[in-house]
PDB file of C-alpha atoms in Angstrom:
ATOM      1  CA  UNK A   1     -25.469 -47.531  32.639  1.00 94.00           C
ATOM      2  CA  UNK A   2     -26.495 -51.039  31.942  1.00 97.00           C
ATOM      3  CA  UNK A   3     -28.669 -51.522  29.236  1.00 98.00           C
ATOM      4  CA  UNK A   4     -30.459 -54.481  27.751  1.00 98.00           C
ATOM      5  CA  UNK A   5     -31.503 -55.127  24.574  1.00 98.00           C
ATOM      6  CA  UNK A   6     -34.579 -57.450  23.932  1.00 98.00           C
ATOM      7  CA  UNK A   7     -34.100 -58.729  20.018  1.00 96.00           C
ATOM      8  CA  UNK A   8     -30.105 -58.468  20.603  1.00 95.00           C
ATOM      9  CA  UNK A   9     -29.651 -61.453  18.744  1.00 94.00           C
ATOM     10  CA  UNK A  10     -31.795 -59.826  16.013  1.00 93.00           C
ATOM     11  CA  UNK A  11     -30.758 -58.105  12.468  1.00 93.00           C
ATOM     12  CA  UNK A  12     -30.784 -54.999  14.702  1.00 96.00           C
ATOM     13  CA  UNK A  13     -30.061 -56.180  17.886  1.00 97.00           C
ATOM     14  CA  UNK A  14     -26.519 -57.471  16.771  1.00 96.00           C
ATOM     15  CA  UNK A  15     -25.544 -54.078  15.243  1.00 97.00           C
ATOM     16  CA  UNK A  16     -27.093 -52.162  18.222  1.00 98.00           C
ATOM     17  CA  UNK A  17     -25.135 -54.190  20.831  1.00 97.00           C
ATOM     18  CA  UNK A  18     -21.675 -53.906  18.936  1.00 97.00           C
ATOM     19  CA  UNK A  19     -22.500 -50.163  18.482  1.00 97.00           C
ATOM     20  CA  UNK A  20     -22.679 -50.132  22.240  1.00 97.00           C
ATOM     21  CA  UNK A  21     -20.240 -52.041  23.093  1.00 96.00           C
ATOM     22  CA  UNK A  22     -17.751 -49.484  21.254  1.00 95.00           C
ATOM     23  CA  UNK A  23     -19.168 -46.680  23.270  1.00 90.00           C
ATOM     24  CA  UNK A  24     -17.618 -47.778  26.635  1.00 88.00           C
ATOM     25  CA  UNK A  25     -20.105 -45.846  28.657  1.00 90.00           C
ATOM     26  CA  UNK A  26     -22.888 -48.773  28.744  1.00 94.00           C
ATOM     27  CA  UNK A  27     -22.558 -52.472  29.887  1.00 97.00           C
ATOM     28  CA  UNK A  28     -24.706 -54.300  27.161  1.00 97.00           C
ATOM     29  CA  UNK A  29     -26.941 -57.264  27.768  1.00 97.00           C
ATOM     30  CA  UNK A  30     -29.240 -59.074  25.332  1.00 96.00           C
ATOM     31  CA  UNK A  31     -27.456 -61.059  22.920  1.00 93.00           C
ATOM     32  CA  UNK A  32     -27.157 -63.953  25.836  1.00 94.00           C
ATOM     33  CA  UNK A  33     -30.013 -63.003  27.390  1.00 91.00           C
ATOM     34  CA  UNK A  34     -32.825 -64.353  25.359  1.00 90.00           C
ATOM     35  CA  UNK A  35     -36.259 -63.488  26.350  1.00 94.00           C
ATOM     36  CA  UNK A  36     -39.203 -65.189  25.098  1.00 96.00           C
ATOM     37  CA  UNK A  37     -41.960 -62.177  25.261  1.00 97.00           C
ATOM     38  CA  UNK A  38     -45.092 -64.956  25.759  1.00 97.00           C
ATOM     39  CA  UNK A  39     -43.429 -66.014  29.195  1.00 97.00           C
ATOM     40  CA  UNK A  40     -43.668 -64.101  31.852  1.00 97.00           C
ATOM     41  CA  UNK A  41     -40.782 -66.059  34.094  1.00 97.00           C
ATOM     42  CA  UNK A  42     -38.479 -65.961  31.092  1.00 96.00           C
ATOM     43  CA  UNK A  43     -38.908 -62.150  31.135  1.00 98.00           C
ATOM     44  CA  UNK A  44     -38.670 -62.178  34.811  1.00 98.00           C
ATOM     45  CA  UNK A  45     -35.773 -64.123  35.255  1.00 97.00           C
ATOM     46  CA  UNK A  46     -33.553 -61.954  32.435  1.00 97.00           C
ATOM     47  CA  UNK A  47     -34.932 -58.747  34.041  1.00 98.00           C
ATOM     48  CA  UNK A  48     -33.467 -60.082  37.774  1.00 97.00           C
ATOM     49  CA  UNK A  49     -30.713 -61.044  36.501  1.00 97.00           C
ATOM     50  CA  UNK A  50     -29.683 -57.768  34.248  1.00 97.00           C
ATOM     51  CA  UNK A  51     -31.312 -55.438  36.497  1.00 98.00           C
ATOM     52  CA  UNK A  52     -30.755 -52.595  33.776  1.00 98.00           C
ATOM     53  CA  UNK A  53     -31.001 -49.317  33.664  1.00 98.00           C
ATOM     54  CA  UNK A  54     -32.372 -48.720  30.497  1.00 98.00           C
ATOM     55  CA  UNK A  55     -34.173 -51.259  28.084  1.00 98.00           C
ATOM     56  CA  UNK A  56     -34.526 -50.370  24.327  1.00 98.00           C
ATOM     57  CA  UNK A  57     -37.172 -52.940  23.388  1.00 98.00           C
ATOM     58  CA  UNK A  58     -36.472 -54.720  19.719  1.00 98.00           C
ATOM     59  CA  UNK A  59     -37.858 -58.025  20.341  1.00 96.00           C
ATOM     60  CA  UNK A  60     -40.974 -58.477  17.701  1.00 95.00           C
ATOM     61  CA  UNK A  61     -42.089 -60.723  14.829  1.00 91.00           C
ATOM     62  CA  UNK A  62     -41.715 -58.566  11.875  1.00 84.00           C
ATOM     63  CA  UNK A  63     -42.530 -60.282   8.543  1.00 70.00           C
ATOM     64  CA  UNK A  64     -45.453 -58.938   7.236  1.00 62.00           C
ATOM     65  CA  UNK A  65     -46.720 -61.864   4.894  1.00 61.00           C
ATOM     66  CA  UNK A  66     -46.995 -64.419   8.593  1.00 57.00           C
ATOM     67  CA  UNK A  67     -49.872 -66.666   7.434  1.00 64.00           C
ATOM     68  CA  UNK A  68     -50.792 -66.833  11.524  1.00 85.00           C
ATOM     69  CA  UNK A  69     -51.808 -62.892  12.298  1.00 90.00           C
ATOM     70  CA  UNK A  70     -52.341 -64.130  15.758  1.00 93.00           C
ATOM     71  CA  UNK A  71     -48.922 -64.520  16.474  1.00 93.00           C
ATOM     72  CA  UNK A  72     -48.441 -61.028  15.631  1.00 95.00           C
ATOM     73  CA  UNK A  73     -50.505 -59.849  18.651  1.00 96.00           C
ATOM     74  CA  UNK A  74     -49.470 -62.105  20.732  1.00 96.00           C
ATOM     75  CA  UNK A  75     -45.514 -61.230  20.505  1.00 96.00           C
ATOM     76  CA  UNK A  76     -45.552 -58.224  19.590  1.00 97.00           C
ATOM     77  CA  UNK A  77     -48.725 -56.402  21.750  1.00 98.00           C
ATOM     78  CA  UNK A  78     -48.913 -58.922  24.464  1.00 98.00           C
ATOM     79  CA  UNK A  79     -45.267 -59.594  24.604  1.00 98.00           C
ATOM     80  CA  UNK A  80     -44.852 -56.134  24.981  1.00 98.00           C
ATOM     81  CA  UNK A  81     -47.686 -55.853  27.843  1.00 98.00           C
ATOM     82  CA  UNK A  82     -45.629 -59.118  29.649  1.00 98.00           C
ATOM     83  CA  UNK A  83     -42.402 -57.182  29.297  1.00 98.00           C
ATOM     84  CA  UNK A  84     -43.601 -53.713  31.400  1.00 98.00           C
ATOM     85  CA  UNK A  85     -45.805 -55.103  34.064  1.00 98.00           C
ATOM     86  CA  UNK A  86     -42.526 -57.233  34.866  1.00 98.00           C
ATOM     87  CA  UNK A  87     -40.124 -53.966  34.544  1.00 98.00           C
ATOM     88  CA  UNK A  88     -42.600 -52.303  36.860  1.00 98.00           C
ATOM     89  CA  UNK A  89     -43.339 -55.656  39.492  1.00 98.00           C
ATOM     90  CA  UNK A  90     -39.107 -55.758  39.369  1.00 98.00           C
ATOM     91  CA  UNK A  91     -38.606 -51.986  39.565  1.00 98.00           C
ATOM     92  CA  UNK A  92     -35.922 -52.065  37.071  1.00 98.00           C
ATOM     93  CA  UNK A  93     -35.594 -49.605  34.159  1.00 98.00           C
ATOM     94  CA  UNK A  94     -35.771 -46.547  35.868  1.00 98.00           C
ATOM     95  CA  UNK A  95     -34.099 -44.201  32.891  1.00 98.00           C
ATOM     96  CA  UNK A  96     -37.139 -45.212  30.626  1.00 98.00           C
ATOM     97  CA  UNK A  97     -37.540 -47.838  27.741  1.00 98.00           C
ATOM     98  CA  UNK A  98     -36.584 -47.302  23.947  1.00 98.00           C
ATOM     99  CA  UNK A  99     -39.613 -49.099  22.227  1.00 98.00           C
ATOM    100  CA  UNK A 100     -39.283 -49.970  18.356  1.00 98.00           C
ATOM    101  CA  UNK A 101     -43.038 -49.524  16.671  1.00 98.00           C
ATOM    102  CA  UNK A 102     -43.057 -48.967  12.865  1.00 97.00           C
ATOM    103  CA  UNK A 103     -43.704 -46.725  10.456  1.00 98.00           C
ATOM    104  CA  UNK A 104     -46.532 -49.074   8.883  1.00 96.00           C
ATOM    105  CA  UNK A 105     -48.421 -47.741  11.421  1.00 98.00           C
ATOM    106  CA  UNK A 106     -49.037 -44.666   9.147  1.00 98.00           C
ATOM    107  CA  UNK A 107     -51.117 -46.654   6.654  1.00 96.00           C
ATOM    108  CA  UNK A 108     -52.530 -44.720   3.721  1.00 95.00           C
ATOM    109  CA  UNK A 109     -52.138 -41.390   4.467  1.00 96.00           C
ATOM    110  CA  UNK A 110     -52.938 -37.788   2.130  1.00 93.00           C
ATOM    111  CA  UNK A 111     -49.446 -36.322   3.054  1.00 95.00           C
ATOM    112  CA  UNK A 112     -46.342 -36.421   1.382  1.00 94.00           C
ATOM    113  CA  UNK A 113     -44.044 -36.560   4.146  1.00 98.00           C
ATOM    114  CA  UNK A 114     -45.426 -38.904   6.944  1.00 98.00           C
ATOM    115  CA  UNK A 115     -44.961 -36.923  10.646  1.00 98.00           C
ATOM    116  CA  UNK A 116     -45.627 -38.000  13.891  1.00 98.00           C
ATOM    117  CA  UNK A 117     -49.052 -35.748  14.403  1.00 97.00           C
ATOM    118  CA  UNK A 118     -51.119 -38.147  12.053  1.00 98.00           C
ATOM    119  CA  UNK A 119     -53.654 -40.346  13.206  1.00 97.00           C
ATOM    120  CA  UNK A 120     -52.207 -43.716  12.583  1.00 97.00           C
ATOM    121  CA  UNK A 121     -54.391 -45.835  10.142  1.00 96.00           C
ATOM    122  CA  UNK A 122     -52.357 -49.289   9.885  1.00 96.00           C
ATOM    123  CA  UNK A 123     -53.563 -51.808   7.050  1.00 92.00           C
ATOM    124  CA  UNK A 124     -51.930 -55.359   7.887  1.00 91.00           C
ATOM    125  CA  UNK A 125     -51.414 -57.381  10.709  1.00 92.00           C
ATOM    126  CA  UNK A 126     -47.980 -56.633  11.554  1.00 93.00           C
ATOM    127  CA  UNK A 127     -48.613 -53.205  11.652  1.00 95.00           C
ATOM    128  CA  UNK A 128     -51.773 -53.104  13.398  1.00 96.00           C
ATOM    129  CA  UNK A 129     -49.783 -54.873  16.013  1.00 96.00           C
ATOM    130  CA  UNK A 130     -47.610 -52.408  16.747  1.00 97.00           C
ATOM    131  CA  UNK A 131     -50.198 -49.623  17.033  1.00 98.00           C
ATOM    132  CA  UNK A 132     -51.877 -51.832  19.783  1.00 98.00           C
ATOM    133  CA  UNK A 133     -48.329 -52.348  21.280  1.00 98.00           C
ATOM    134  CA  UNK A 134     -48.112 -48.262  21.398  1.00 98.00           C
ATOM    135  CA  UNK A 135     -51.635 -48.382  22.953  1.00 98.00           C
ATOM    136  CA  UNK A 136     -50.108 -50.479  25.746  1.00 98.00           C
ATOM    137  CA  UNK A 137     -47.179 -48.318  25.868  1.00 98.00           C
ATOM    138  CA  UNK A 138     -49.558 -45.831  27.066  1.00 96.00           C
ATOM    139  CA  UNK A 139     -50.793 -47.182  30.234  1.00 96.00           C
ATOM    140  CA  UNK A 140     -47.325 -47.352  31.594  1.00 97.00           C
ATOM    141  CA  UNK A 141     -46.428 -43.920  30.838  1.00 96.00           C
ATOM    142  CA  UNK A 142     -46.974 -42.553  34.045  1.00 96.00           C
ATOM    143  CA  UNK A 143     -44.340 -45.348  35.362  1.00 97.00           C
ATOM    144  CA  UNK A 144     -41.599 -44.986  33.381  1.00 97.00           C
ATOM    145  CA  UNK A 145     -39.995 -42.433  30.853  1.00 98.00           C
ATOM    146  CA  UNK A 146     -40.841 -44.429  27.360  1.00 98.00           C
ATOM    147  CA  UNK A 147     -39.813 -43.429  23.775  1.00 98.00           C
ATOM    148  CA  UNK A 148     -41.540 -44.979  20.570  1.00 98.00           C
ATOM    149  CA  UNK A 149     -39.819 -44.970  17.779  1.00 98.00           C
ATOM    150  CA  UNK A 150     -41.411 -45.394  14.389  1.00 98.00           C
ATOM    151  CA  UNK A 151     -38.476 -46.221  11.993  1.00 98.00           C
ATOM    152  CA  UNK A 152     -39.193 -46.529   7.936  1.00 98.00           C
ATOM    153  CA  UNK A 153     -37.522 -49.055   5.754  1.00 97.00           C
ATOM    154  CA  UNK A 154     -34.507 -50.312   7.701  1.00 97.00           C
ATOM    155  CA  UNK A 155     -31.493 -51.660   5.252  1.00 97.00           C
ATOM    156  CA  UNK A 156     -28.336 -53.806   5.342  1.00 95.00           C
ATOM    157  CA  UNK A 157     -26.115 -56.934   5.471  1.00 90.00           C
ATOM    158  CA  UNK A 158     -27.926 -59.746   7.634  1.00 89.00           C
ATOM    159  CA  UNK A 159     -31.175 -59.112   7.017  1.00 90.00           C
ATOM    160  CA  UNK A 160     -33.867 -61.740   5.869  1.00 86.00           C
ATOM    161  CA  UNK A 161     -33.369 -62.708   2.423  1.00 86.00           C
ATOM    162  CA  UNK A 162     -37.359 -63.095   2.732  1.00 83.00           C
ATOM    163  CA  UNK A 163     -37.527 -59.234   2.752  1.00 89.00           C
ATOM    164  CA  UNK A 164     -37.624 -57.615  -0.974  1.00 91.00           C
ATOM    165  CA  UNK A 165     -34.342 -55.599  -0.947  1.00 95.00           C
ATOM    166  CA  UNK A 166     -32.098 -58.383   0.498  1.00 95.00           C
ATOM    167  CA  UNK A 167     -33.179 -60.796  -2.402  1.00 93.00           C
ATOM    168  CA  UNK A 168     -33.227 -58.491  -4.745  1.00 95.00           C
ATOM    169  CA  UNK A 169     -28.984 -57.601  -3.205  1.00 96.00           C
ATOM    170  CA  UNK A 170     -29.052 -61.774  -3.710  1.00 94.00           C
ATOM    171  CA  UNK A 171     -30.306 -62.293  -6.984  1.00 95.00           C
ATOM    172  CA  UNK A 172     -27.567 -59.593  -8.508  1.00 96.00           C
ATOM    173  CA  UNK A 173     -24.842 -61.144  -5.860  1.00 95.00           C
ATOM    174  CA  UNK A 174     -25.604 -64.260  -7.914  1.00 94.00           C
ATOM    175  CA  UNK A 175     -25.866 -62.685 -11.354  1.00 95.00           C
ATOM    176  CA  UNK A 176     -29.771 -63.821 -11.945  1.00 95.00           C
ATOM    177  CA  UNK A 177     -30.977 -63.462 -15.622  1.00 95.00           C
ATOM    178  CA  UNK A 178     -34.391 -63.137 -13.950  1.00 94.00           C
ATOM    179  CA  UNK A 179     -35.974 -61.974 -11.153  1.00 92.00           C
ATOM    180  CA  UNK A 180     -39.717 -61.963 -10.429  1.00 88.00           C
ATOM    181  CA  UNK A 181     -40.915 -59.021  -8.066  1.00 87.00           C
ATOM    182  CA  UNK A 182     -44.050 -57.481  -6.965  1.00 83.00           C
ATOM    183  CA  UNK A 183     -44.887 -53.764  -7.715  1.00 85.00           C
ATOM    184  CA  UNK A 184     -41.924 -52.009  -8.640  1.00 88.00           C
ATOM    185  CA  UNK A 185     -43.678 -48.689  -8.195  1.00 91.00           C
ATOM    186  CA  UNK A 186     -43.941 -48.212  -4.195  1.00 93.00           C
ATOM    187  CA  UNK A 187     -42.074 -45.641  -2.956  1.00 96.00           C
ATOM    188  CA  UNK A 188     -40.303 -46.132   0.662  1.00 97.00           C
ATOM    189  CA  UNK A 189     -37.635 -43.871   2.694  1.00 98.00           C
ATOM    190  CA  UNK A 190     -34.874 -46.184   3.420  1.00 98.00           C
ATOM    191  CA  UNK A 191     -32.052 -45.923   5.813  1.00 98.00           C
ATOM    192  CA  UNK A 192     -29.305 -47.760   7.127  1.00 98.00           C
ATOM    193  CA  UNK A 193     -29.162 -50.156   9.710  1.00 98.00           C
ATOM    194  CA  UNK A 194     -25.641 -48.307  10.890  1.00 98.00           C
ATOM    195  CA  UNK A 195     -27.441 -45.069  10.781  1.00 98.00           C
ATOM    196  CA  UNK A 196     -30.140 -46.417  12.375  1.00 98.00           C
ATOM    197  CA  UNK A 197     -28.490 -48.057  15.282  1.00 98.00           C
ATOM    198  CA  UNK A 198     -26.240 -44.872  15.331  1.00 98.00           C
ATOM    199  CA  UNK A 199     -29.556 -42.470  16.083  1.00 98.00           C
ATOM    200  CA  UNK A 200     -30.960 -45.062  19.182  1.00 98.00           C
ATOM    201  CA  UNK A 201     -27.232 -44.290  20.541  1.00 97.00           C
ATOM    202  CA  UNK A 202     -27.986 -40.944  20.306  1.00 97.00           C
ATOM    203  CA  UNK A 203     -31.329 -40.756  22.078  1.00 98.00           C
ATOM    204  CA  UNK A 204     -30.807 -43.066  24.620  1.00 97.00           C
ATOM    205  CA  UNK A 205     -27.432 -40.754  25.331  1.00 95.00           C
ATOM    206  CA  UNK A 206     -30.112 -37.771  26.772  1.00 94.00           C
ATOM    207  CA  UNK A 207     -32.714 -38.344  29.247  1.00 96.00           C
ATOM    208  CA  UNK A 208     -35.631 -40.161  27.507  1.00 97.00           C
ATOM    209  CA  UNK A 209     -39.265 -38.229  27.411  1.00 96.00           C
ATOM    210  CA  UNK A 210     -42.818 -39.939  26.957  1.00 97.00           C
ATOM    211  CA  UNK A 211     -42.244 -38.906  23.232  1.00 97.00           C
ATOM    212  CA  UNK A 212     -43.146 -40.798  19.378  1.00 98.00           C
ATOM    213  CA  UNK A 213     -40.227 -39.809  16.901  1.00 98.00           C
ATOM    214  CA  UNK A 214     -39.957 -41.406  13.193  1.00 98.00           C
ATOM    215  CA  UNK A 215     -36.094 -42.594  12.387  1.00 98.00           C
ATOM    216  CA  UNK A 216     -36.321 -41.534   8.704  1.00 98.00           C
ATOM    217  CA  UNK A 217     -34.511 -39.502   6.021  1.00 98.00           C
ATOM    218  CA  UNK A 218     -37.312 -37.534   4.503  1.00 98.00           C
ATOM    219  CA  UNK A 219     -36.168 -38.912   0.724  1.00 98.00           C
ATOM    220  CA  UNK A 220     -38.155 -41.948  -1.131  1.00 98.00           C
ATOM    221  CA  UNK A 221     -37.283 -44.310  -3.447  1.00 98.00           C
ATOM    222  CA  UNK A 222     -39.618 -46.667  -5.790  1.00 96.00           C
ATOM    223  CA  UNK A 223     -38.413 -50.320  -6.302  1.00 94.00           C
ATOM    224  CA  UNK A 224     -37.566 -49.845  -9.614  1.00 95.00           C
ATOM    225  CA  UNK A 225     -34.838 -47.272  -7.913  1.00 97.00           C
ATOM    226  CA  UNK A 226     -33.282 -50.212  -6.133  1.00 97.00           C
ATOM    227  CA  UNK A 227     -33.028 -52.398  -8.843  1.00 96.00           C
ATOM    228  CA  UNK A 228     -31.343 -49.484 -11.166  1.00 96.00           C
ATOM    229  CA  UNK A 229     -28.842 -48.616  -8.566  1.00 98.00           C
ATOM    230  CA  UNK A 230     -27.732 -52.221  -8.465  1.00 97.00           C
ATOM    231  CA  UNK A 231     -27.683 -52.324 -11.662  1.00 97.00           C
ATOM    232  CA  UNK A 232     -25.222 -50.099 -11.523  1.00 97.00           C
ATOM    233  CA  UNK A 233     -22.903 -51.086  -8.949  1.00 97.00           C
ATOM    234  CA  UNK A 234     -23.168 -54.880 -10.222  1.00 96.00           C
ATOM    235  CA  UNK A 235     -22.901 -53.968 -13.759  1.00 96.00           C
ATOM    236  CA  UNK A 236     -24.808 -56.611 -14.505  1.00 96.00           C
ATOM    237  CA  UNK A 237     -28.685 -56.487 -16.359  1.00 94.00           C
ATOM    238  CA  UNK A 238     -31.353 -58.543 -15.233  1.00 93.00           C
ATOM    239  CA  UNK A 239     -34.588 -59.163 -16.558  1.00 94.00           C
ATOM    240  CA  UNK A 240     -37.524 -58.482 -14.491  1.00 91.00           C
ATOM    241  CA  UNK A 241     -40.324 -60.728 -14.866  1.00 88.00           C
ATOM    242  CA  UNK A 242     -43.710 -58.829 -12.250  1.00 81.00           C
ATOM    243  CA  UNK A 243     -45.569 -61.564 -10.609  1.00 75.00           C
ATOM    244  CA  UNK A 244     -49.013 -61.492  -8.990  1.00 73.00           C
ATOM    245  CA  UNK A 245     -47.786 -63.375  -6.175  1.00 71.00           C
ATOM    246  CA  UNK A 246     -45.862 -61.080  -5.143  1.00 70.00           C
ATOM    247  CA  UNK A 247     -48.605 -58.450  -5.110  1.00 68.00           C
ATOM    248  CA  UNK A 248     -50.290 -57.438  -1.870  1.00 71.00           C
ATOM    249  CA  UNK A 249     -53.550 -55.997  -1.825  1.00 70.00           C
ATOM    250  CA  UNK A 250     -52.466 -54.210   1.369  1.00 72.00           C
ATOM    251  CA  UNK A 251     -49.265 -52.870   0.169  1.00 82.00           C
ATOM    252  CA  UNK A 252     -48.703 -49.080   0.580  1.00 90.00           C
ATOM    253  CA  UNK A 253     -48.180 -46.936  -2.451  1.00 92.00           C
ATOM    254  CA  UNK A 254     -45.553 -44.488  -0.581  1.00 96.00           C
ATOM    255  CA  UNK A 255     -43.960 -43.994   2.706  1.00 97.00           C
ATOM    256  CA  UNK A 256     -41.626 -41.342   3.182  1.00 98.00           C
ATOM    257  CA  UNK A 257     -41.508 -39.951   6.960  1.00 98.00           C
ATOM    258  CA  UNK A 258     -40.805 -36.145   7.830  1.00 98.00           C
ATOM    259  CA  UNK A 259     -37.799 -36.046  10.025  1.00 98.00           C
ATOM    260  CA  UNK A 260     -37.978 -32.586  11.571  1.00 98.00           C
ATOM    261  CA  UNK A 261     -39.063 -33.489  15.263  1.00 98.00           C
ATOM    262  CA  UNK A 262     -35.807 -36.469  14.967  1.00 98.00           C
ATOM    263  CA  UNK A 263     -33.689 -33.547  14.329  1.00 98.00           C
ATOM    264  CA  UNK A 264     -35.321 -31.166  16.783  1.00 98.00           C
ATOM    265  CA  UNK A 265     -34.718 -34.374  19.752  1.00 97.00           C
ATOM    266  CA  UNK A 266     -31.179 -35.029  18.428  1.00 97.00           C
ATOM    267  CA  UNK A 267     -30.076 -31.200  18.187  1.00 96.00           C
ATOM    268  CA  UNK A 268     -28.627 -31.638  14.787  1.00 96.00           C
ATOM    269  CA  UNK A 269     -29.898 -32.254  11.330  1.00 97.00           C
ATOM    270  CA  UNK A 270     -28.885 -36.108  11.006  1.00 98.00           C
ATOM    271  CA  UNK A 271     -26.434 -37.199   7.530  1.00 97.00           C
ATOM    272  CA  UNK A 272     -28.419 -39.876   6.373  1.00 98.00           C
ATOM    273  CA  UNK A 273     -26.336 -42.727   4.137  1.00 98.00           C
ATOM    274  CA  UNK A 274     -27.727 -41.984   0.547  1.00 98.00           C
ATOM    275  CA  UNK A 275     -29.382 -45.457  -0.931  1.00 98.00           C
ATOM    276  CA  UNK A 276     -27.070 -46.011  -3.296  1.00 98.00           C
ATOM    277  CA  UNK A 277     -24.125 -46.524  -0.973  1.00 98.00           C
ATOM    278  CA  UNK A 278     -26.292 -48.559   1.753  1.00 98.00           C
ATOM    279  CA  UNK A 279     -27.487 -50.963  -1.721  1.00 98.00           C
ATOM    280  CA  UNK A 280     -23.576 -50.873  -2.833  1.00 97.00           C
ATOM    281  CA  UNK A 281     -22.221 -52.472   0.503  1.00 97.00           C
ATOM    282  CA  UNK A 282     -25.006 -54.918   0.675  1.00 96.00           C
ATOM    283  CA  UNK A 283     -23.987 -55.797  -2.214  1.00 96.00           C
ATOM    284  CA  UNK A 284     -20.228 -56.042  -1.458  1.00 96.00           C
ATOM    285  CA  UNK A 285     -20.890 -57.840   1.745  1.00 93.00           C
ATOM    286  CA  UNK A 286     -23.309 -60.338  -0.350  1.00 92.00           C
ATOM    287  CA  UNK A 287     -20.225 -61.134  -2.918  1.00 92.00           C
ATOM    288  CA  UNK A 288     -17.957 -61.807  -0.216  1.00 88.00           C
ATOM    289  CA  UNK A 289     -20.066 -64.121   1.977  1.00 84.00           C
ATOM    290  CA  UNK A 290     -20.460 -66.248  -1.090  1.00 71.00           C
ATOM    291  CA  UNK A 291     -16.344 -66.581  -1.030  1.00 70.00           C
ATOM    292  CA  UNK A 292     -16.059 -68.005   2.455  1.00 58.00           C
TER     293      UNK A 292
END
């Protein structure tokens, strides 16, 4: 099967394609095959020259705090629009598309455990981006086979330091005295980047369905959580100084997403890497990057 990744030279396209790669049942394109999602003869000319099988679509702009919301739409809902009238005009792709949403589509919700029957109420850009790019998703449905996934707070080494976790891995890496974060009461479900690379090999392993599945763990943790557990593994304290600029008016009080239809499409309840051990090899990895 040949499969390319859009995003594969991404924080999750890298791990993805290696993950692949390791499988020996897929040839893997994507990490020389960039595609610029806002030109149609870029995508056209990867998509001729891959002719996959299968695409599992990464490719977005994902920082929330983007001063230009614009760009938002136009990468990540018209990009995505680009990207499946040329799979269809080139006829390629005919096992079905992966496509990565987000769970910020969710929004503010009453339920504890976020599952994939809710009516999606996103509150920022980013997010609202990605609920249009599902919209789109739609009217190609009846084309091709095509998966959304919605996966929650995605963790580990190579990731943004922009992102809160990864400085927060940085600033005990470095052995801060101080560190100046937002609210240290929102609640996420986080999971590995390993673990979540490891479930797309999974579903992309059985025939794909016109289907919406979180990739989550069902078990939240606050902020605060992160910084005690590296606490811990660094044994090292840090003061932690809240700033308002690091407040968002349209941050979420909790996210944690109900896993049961995941487990239903994989056939298995999945072992999800506890927090602890994803923040402890961040951590690891962090100390030795800063010894090459």
């Amino acid at each position: 099967m040949r499969i390319l990744i859009t995003g594969g030279t991404g924080f999750i396209g890298k791990k993805l394609i290696n993950l692949l790669n390791t499988q020996g049942r897929f040839e893997v394109f994507g990490d020389k095959e960039p595609i610029d999602l806002t030109d149609i003869q870029s995508i056209r000319t990867v998509l001729d020259k891959v002719k996959p099988d299968l695409i599992v679509h990464l490719a977005a702009l994902t920082f929330v705090p983007n001063s230009q919301p614009l760009n938002f739409y136009n990468v990540n809902t018209l990009g995505t629009e680009n990207l499946l009238k040329m799979v269809i005009e080139t006829n390629v792709s005919e096992m079905g598309m992966l496509c990565f949403s987000t769970a910020g589509v969710y929004g503010i919700q009453q339920k504890d455990l976020l599952d994939e029957t809710l009516t999606p109420n996103p509150i920022n850009h980013y997010a609202m981006s990605k609920y249009c790019m599902e919209q789109v998703v739609n009217k190609y449905r009846k084309l091709r086979n095509i998966t959304i996934v919605r996966p929650f707070n995605i963790l580990g080494n190579g990731q943004n330091i922009d992102f809160l976790v990864p400085k927060i891995v940085n600033c005990f890496a470095k052995k801060d005295s101080l560190i100046e974060l937002g609210n240290l009461d929102s609640i996420r479900d986080f999971i590995s980047a390993d673990d979540c690379c490891d479930i797309v090999c999974k579903l992309i392993s059985k025939p794909l369905t016109n289907d919406i599945v979180n990739i989550c763990s069902g078990v939240g943790h606050s902020v605060y959580d992160v910084f005690s557990f590296l606490s811990d593994i660094s044994n090292h304290q840090m003061q932690i100084k809240q700033d308002e600029r690091f407040m968002r008016n349209d941050d979420i009080p909790k996210m944690i997403g109900n896993p049961s239809k995941l487990f239903n499409v994989l056939g298995e309840v999945y072992n999800f890497t506890p927090l602890k051990d994803i923040l402890e090899k961040m951590y690891i990895e962090k100390l030795q990057e800063s010894l090459v």
